[in-house]
Amino acid sequence: MKLIKKYGLIIFWIVLIFDCLLSMINKQPLRIYTKSILMPILAVYFFVNTNKSKHQNSKSLVYFSILFSWLADLFLLQNDLNSSDMFLTIGICLLLAAFIIYGIMFRKMQSIDIKDCQEAFLSSVAVIILSVIFYSVLKRVPLGSYKYLFFVGVGIMTVVMAFAANIFKNKIRTNMATKYYIPGFITLIISMCIIMIHKFLIKEVDFMPAVIVLTYGFGQLLIIRGFTKYLKA
């Protein structure tokens, strides 16, 4: 535990980079030993660096988000091994469930005031505009049922991004918002977009899975580190 408490983030980065390398050299079966332990490392890091007797409800939410993310990793890894639409769909749905919990946490930190929500409004508009542009590119290929999953995902990510941006107005947590929550969730959105690009537009590029893992891992790291600092006291 002391090792994770002091060097947990370094250990996470080592495993993440190793997982990216395995992905690039197409050693997918070996990634069960790397990708499957990424979120557990963050869970232990979060556990040993937060107050054991306080914030039980908030900590439970974070653990659930880590659990959903971990399950998503397993399903997406199976998709990499078997190229199954079912595994990919379940994995994305689990990630969206984790995103919803992140949104609940952001909402707990700072509620949105309709009369003063410039940050939330501008972030929502930006996500919607970029999603429309992204969809105009994606729809050139048959999306099938993924079209509906895309729209659901955009709705969830728009709302969660609004809650993340809204934390910026809280003077006490502005630094957390700019260092962890906003860049972390933007990175997760980018990772989701790359998943769709790799699925429908660029299937044969070997390094794409590594980019997905790198952006996903970095986004998760930023958000969990932010929650750790928030619940440390």
mmCIF file of C-alpha atoms in Angstrom:
data_model
loop_
_atom_site.group_PDB
_atom_site.id
_atom_site.type_symbol
_atom_site.label_atom_id
_atom_site.label_comp_id
_atom_site.label_asym_id
_atom_site.label_seq_id
_atom_site.Cartn_x
_atom_site.Cartn_y
_atom_site.Cartn_z
ATOM 1 C CA MET A 1 0.000 0.000 0.000
ATOM 2 C CA LYS A 2 2.829 2.409 0.846
ATOM 3 C CA LEU A 3 4.339 1.752 -2.585
ATOM 4 C CA ILE A 4 1.071 2.669 -4.330
ATOM 5 C CA LYS A 5 0.563 5.697 -2.067
ATOM 6 C CA LYS A 6 3.960 7.138 -2.958
ATOM 7 C CA TYR A 7 4.546 5.843 -6.473
ATOM 8 C CA GLY A 8 1.051 4.884 -7.640
ATOM 9 C CA LEU A 9 0.911 7.349 -10.527
ATOM 10 C CA ILE A 10 4.378 6.357 -11.741
ATOM 11 C CA ILE A 11 3.365 2.686 -11.643
ATOM 12 C CA PHE A 12 0.205 3.548 -13.571
ATOM 13 C CA TRP A 13 2.234 5.331 -16.270
ATOM 14 C CA ILE A 14 4.650 2.410 -16.594
ATOM 15 C CA VAL A 15 1.787 -0.077 -17.048
ATOM 16 C CA LEU A 16 -0.025 2.293 -19.438
ATOM 17 C CA ILE A 17 3.021 2.776 -21.659
ATOM 18 C CA PHE A 18 3.753 -0.967 -21.629
ATOM 19 C CA ASP A 19 0.133 -1.622 -22.641
ATOM 20 C CA CYS A 20 0.490 0.844 -25.500
ATOM 21 C CA LEU A 21 3.644 -0.941 -26.688
ATOM 22 C CA LEU A 22 1.915 -4.329 -26.588
ATOM 23 C CA SER A 23 -0.926 -2.849 -28.610
ATOM 24 C CA MET A 24 1.437 -1.403 -31.220
ATOM 25 C CA ILE A 25 3.276 -4.703 -31.753
ATOM 26 C CA ASN A 26 -0.063 -6.545 -31.914
ATOM 27 C CA LYS A 27 0.401 -8.630 -28.768
ATOM 28 C CA GLN A 28 -3.245 -8.307 -27.783
ATOM 29 C CA PRO A 29 -3.474 -11.494 -25.631
ATOM 30 C CA LEU A 30 -0.709 -10.189 -23.353
ATOM 31 C CA ARG A 31 -2.689 -7.006 -22.677
ATOM 32 C CA ILE A 32 -4.894 -8.902 -20.231
ATOM 33 C CA TYR A 33 -1.955 -8.437 -17.835
ATOM 34 C CA THR A 34 -1.641 -4.699 -18.468
ATOM 35 C CA LYS A 35 -4.921 -3.106 -19.508
ATOM 36 C CA SER A 36 -6.909 -5.065 -16.926
ATOM 37 C CA ILE A 37 -4.897 -3.617 -14.018
ATOM 38 C CA LEU A 38 -4.935 0.060 -15.029
ATOM 39 C CA MET A 39 -8.132 1.002 -13.204
ATOM 40 C CA PRO A 40 -7.375 -1.232 -10.164
ATOM 41 C CA ILE A 41 -4.110 0.701 -9.743
ATOM 42 C CA LEU A 42 -6.067 3.970 -9.720
ATOM 43 C CA ALA A 43 -8.581 2.446 -7.292
ATOM 44 C CA VAL A 44 -5.837 1.513 -4.818
ATOM 45 C CA TYR A 45 -4.187 4.916 -5.294
ATOM 46 C CA PHE A 46 -7.508 6.616 -4.577
ATOM 47 C CA PHE A 47 -8.105 4.423 -1.510
ATOM 48 C CA VAL A 48 -4.748 4.997 0.167
ATOM 49 C CA ASN A 49 -4.699 8.741 -0.513
ATOM 50 C CA THR A 50 -8.175 9.718 0.713
ATOM 51 C CA ASN A 51 -9.663 10.134 4.161
ATOM 52 C CA LYS A 52 -10.879 6.761 5.423
ATOM 53 C CA SER A 53 -13.707 8.097 7.602
ATOM 54 C CA LYS A 54 -15.136 10.971 5.562
ATOM 55 C CA HIS A 55 -16.977 11.508 2.273
ATOM 56 C CA GLN A 56 -18.315 7.946 2.139
ATOM 57 C CA ASN A 57 -21.065 8.711 -0.413
ATOM 58 C CA SER A 58 -18.727 10.559 -2.763
ATOM 59 C CA LYS A 59 -16.064 7.869 -2.435
ATOM 60 C CA SER A 60 -18.630 5.185 -3.248
ATOM 61 C CA LEU A 61 -19.522 7.045 -6.440
ATOM 62 C CA VAL A 62 -15.866 7.193 -7.451
ATOM 63 C CA TYR A 63 -15.426 3.469 -6.792
ATOM 64 C CA PHE A 64 -18.485 2.706 -8.930
ATOM 65 C CA SER A 65 -17.083 4.833 -11.762
ATOM 66 C CA ILE A 66 -13.776 2.953 -11.503
ATOM 67 C CA LEU A 67 -15.644 -0.369 -11.512
ATOM 68 C CA PHE A 68 -17.631 0.536 -14.636
ATOM 69 C CA SER A 69 -14.450 1.761 -16.337
ATOM 70 C CA TRP A 70 -12.636 -1.451 -15.421
ATOM 71 C CA LEU A 71 -15.456 -3.609 -16.795
ATOM 72 C CA ALA A 72 -15.448 -1.466 -19.937
ATOM 73 C CA ASP A 73 -11.720 -2.126 -20.304
ATOM 74 C CA LEU A 74 -12.326 -5.873 -20.173
ATOM 75 C CA PHE A 75 -15.093 -5.772 -22.792
ATOM 76 C CA LEU A 76 -13.114 -3.476 -25.086
ATOM 77 C CA LEU A 77 -10.102 -5.761 -24.713
ATOM 78 C CA GLN A 78 -12.279 -8.690 -25.782
ATOM 79 C CA ASN A 79 -13.368 -6.595 -28.756
ATOM 80 C CA ASP A 80 -9.705 -6.086 -29.674
ATOM 81 C CA LEU A 81 -9.188 -9.853 -29.502
ATOM 82 C CA ASN A 82 -12.377 -10.947 -31.282
ATOM 83 C CA SER A 83 -13.602 -7.840 -33.137
ATOM 84 C CA SER A 84 -17.129 -8.267 -31.763
ATOM 85 C CA ASP A 85 -19.763 -5.544 -32.091
ATOM 86 C CA MET A 86 -21.423 -6.813 -28.919
ATOM 87 C CA PHE A 87 -18.258 -6.385 -26.827
ATOM 88 C CA LEU A 88 -17.636 -2.930 -28.281
ATOM 89 C CA THR A 89 -21.212 -1.796 -27.605
ATOM 90 C CA ILE A 90 -21.189 -3.066 -24.018
ATOM 91 C CA GLY A 91 -17.785 -1.502 -23.415
ATOM 92 C CA ILE A 92 -18.901 1.908 -24.673
ATOM 93 C CA CYS A 93 -22.114 1.732 -22.626
ATOM 94 C CA LEU A 94 -20.116 0.955 -19.485
ATOM 95 C CA LEU A 95 -17.829 3.894 -20.167
ATOM 96 C CA LEU A 96 -20.836 6.157 -20.600
ATOM 97 C CA ALA A 97 -22.153 4.894 -17.247
ATOM 98 C CA ALA A 98 -18.813 5.875 -15.680
ATOM 99 C CA PHE A 99 -19.102 9.288 -17.347
ATOM 100 C CA ILE A 100 -22.551 9.779 -15.826
ATOM 101 C CA ILE A 101 -21.082 9.149 -12.369
ATOM 102 C CA TYR A 102 -18.351 11.671 -13.114
ATOM 103 C CA GLY A 103 -21.094 14.141 -13.963
ATOM 104 C CA ILE A 104 -22.814 13.453 -10.644
ATOM 105 C CA MET A 105 -19.530 14.103 -8.838
ATOM 106 C CA PHE A 106 -18.965 17.346 -10.743
ATOM 107 C CA ARG A 107 -22.530 18.374 -9.880
ATOM 108 C CA LYS A 108 -21.843 17.705 -6.190
ATOM 109 C CA MET A 109 -18.840 20.008 -6.318
ATOM 110 C CA GLN A 110 -20.660 22.892 -7.972
ATOM 111 C CA SER A 111 -24.311 23.114 -8.967
ATOM 112 C CA ILE A 112 -25.287 24.950 -12.131
ATOM 113 C CA ASP A 113 -27.001 28.293 -11.695
ATOM 114 C CA ILE A 114 -29.110 28.932 -14.791
ATOM 115 C CA LYS A 115 -28.614 32.690 -14.352
ATOM 116 C CA ASP A 116 -24.837 32.371 -14.260
ATOM 117 C CA CYS A 117 -23.658 29.400 -16.304
ATOM 118 C CA GLN A 118 -21.458 30.837 -19.035
ATOM 119 C CA GLU A 119 -18.809 28.140 -18.690
ATOM 120 C CA ALA A 120 -21.326 25.311 -18.784
ATOM 121 C CA PHE A 121 -23.194 26.852 -21.720
ATOM 122 C CA LEU A 122 -20.091 27.526 -23.825
ATOM 123 C CA SER A 123 -18.686 24.040 -23.210
ATOM 124 C CA SER A 124 -22.015 22.468 -24.191
ATOM 125 C CA VAL A 125 -22.177 24.485 -27.398
ATOM 126 C CA ALA A 126 -18.586 23.530 -28.243
ATOM 127 C CA VAL A 127 -19.251 19.802 -27.705
ATOM 128 C CA ILE A 128 -22.438 19.919 -29.785
ATOM 129 C CA ILE A 129 -20.812 21.812 -32.678
ATOM 130 C CA LEU A 130 -17.809 19.480 -32.753
ATOM 131 C CA SER A 131 -20.129 16.460 -32.536
ATOM 132 C CA VAL A 132 -22.117 17.669 -35.544
ATOM 133 C CA ILE A 133 -18.896 18.081 -37.530
ATOM 134 C CA PHE A 134 -17.649 14.674 -36.397
ATOM 135 C CA TYR A 135 -20.960 13.010 -37.292
ATOM 136 C CA SER A 136 -20.927 14.570 -40.763
ATOM 137 C CA VAL A 137 -17.666 12.698 -41.339
ATOM 138 C CA LEU A 138 -18.799 9.450 -39.719
ATOM 139 C CA LYS A 139 -22.090 9.188 -41.593
ATOM 140 C CA ARG A 140 -20.218 8.648 -44.840
ATOM 141 C CA VAL A 141 -19.933 5.007 -43.777
ATOM 142 C CA PRO A 142 -22.772 2.744 -42.559
ATOM 143 C CA LEU A 143 -23.107 3.224 -38.788
ATOM 144 C CA GLY A 144 -26.004 0.848 -38.205
ATOM 145 C CA SER A 145 -27.180 0.796 -34.593
ATOM 146 C CA TYR A 146 -24.066 2.705 -33.546
ATOM 147 C CA LYS A 147 -25.806 5.822 -34.823
ATOM 148 C CA TYR A 148 -28.149 5.769 -31.823
ATOM 149 C CA LEU A 149 -25.300 5.008 -29.432
ATOM 150 C CA PHE A 150 -23.462 7.998 -30.896
ATOM 151 C CA PHE A 151 -26.343 10.371 -30.166
ATOM 152 C CA VAL A 152 -26.799 9.008 -26.638
ATOM 153 C CA GLY A 153 -23.066 9.382 -26.042
ATOM 154 C CA VAL A 154 -23.057 12.959 -27.315
ATOM 155 C CA GLY A 155 -25.934 13.835 -24.994
ATOM 156 C CA ILE A 156 -24.177 12.339 -21.966
ATOM 157 C CA MET A 157 -20.809 13.875 -22.768
ATOM 158 C CA THR A 158 -22.357 17.299 -23.404
ATOM 159 C CA VAL A 159 -24.005 17.338 -19.978
ATOM 160 C CA VAL A 160 -20.965 15.966 -18.141
ATOM 161 C CA MET A 161 -18.660 18.434 -19.899
ATOM 162 C CA ALA A 162 -20.984 21.238 -18.816
ATOM 163 C CA PHE A 163 -20.762 20.136 -15.174
ATOM 164 C CA ALA A 164 -16.964 19.847 -15.422
ATOM 165 C CA ALA A 165 -16.635 23.334 -16.918
ATOM 166 C CA ASN A 166 -19.037 24.723 -14.338
ATOM 167 C CA ILE A 167 -16.579 23.844 -11.533
ATOM 168 C CA PHE A 168 -14.309 26.552 -12.958
ATOM 169 C CA LYS A 169 -16.542 29.248 -11.442
ATOM 170 C CA ASN A 170 -15.937 27.871 -7.926
ATOM 171 C CA LYS A 171 -12.964 29.924 -6.732
ATOM 172 C CA ILE A 172 -11.864 27.210 -4.301
ATOM 173 C CA ARG A 173 -11.841 24.503 -6.984
ATOM 174 C CA THR A 174 -10.877 26.491 -10.095
ATOM 175 C CA ASN A 175 -7.376 25.004 -10.002
ATOM 176 C CA MET A 176 -8.769 21.449 -9.819
ATOM 177 C CA ALA A 177 -11.107 22.156 -12.720
ATOM 178 C CA THR A 178 -8.364 23.498 -14.994
ATOM 179 C CA LYS A 179 -5.707 20.921 -14.013
ATOM 180 C CA TYR A 180 -7.794 17.751 -13.718
ATOM 181 C CA TYR A 181 -11.506 17.691 -14.509
ATOM 182 C CA ILE A 182 -11.787 19.752 -17.695
ATOM 183 C CA PRO A 183 -8.642 18.442 -19.484
ATOM 184 C CA GLY A 184 -9.321 14.936 -18.144
ATOM 185 C CA PHE A 185 -12.833 14.738 -19.539
ATOM 186 C CA ILE A 186 -11.825 16.390 -22.817
ATOM 187 C CA THR A 187 -9.172 13.692 -23.185
ATOM 188 C CA LEU A 188 -11.770 10.974 -22.526
ATOM 189 C CA ILE A 189 -14.021 12.501 -25.196
ATOM 190 C CA ILE A 190 -11.092 12.450 -27.628
ATOM 191 C CA SER A 191 -10.483 8.793 -26.775
ATOM 192 C CA MET A 192 -14.127 7.947 -27.500
ATOM 193 C CA CYS A 193 -13.886 9.752 -30.843
ATOM 194 C CA ILE A 194 -10.747 7.822 -31.770
ATOM 195 C CA ILE A 195 -12.569 4.569 -30.944
ATOM 196 C CA MET A 196 -15.248 5.504 -33.495
ATOM 197 C CA ILE A 197 -12.655 6.595 -36.056
ATOM 198 C CA HIS A 198 -10.794 3.312 -35.677
ATOM 199 C CA LYS A 199 -14.028 1.318 -35.888
ATOM 200 C CA PHE A 200 -15.483 2.975 -38.989
ATOM 201 C CA LEU A 201 -12.861 5.059 -40.821
ATOM 202 C CA ILE A 202 -9.310 3.854 -40.174
ATOM 203 C CA LYS A 203 -9.377 0.152 -39.348
ATOM 204 C CA GLU A 204 -5.976 -1.000 -40.551
ATOM 205 C CA VAL A 205 -3.700 1.447 -38.722
ATOM 206 C CA ASP A 206 -1.759 -0.533 -36.114
ATOM 207 C CA PHE A 207 -0.984 2.358 -33.768
ATOM 208 C CA MET A 208 -4.608 3.504 -33.356
ATOM 209 C CA PRO A 209 -5.393 1.161 -30.410
ATOM 210 C CA ALA A 210 -2.299 2.513 -28.652
ATOM 211 C CA VAL A 211 -3.530 6.081 -29.122
ATOM 212 C CA ILE A 212 -6.921 5.064 -27.730
ATOM 213 C CA VAL A 213 -5.326 3.508 -24.645
ATOM 214 C CA LEU A 214 -2.980 6.451 -24.095
ATOM 215 C CA THR A 215 -5.698 9.113 -24.284
ATOM 216 C CA TYR A 216 -8.124 7.014 -22.244
ATOM 217 C CA GLY A 217 -5.564 6.247 -19.534
ATOM 218 C CA PHE A 218 -4.403 9.861 -19.299
ATOM 219 C CA GLY A 219 -7.997 11.111 -19.025
ATOM 220 C CA GLN A 220 -8.861 8.620 -16.295
ATOM 221 C CA LEU A 221 -5.659 9.459 -14.440
ATOM 222 C CA LEU A 222 -6.426 13.186 -14.405
ATOM 223 C CA ILE A 223 -9.999 12.751 -13.188
ATOM 224 C CA ILE A 224 -9.213 10.203 -10.462
ATOM 225 C CA ARG A 225 -6.283 12.307 -9.293
ATOM 226 C CA GLY A 226 -8.627 15.282 -9.097
ATOM 227 C CA PHE A 227 -11.143 13.288 -7.044
ATOM 228 C CA THR A 228 -8.306 12.143 -4.792
ATOM 229 C CA LYS A 229 -7.287 15.713 -4.031
ATOM 230 C CA TYR A 230 -10.920 16.746 -3.565
ATOM 231 C CA LEU A 231 -11.626 13.960 -1.035
ATOM 232 C CA LYS A 232 -8.226 13.919 0.645
ATOM 233 C CA ALA A 233 -9.166 16.248 3.525
#
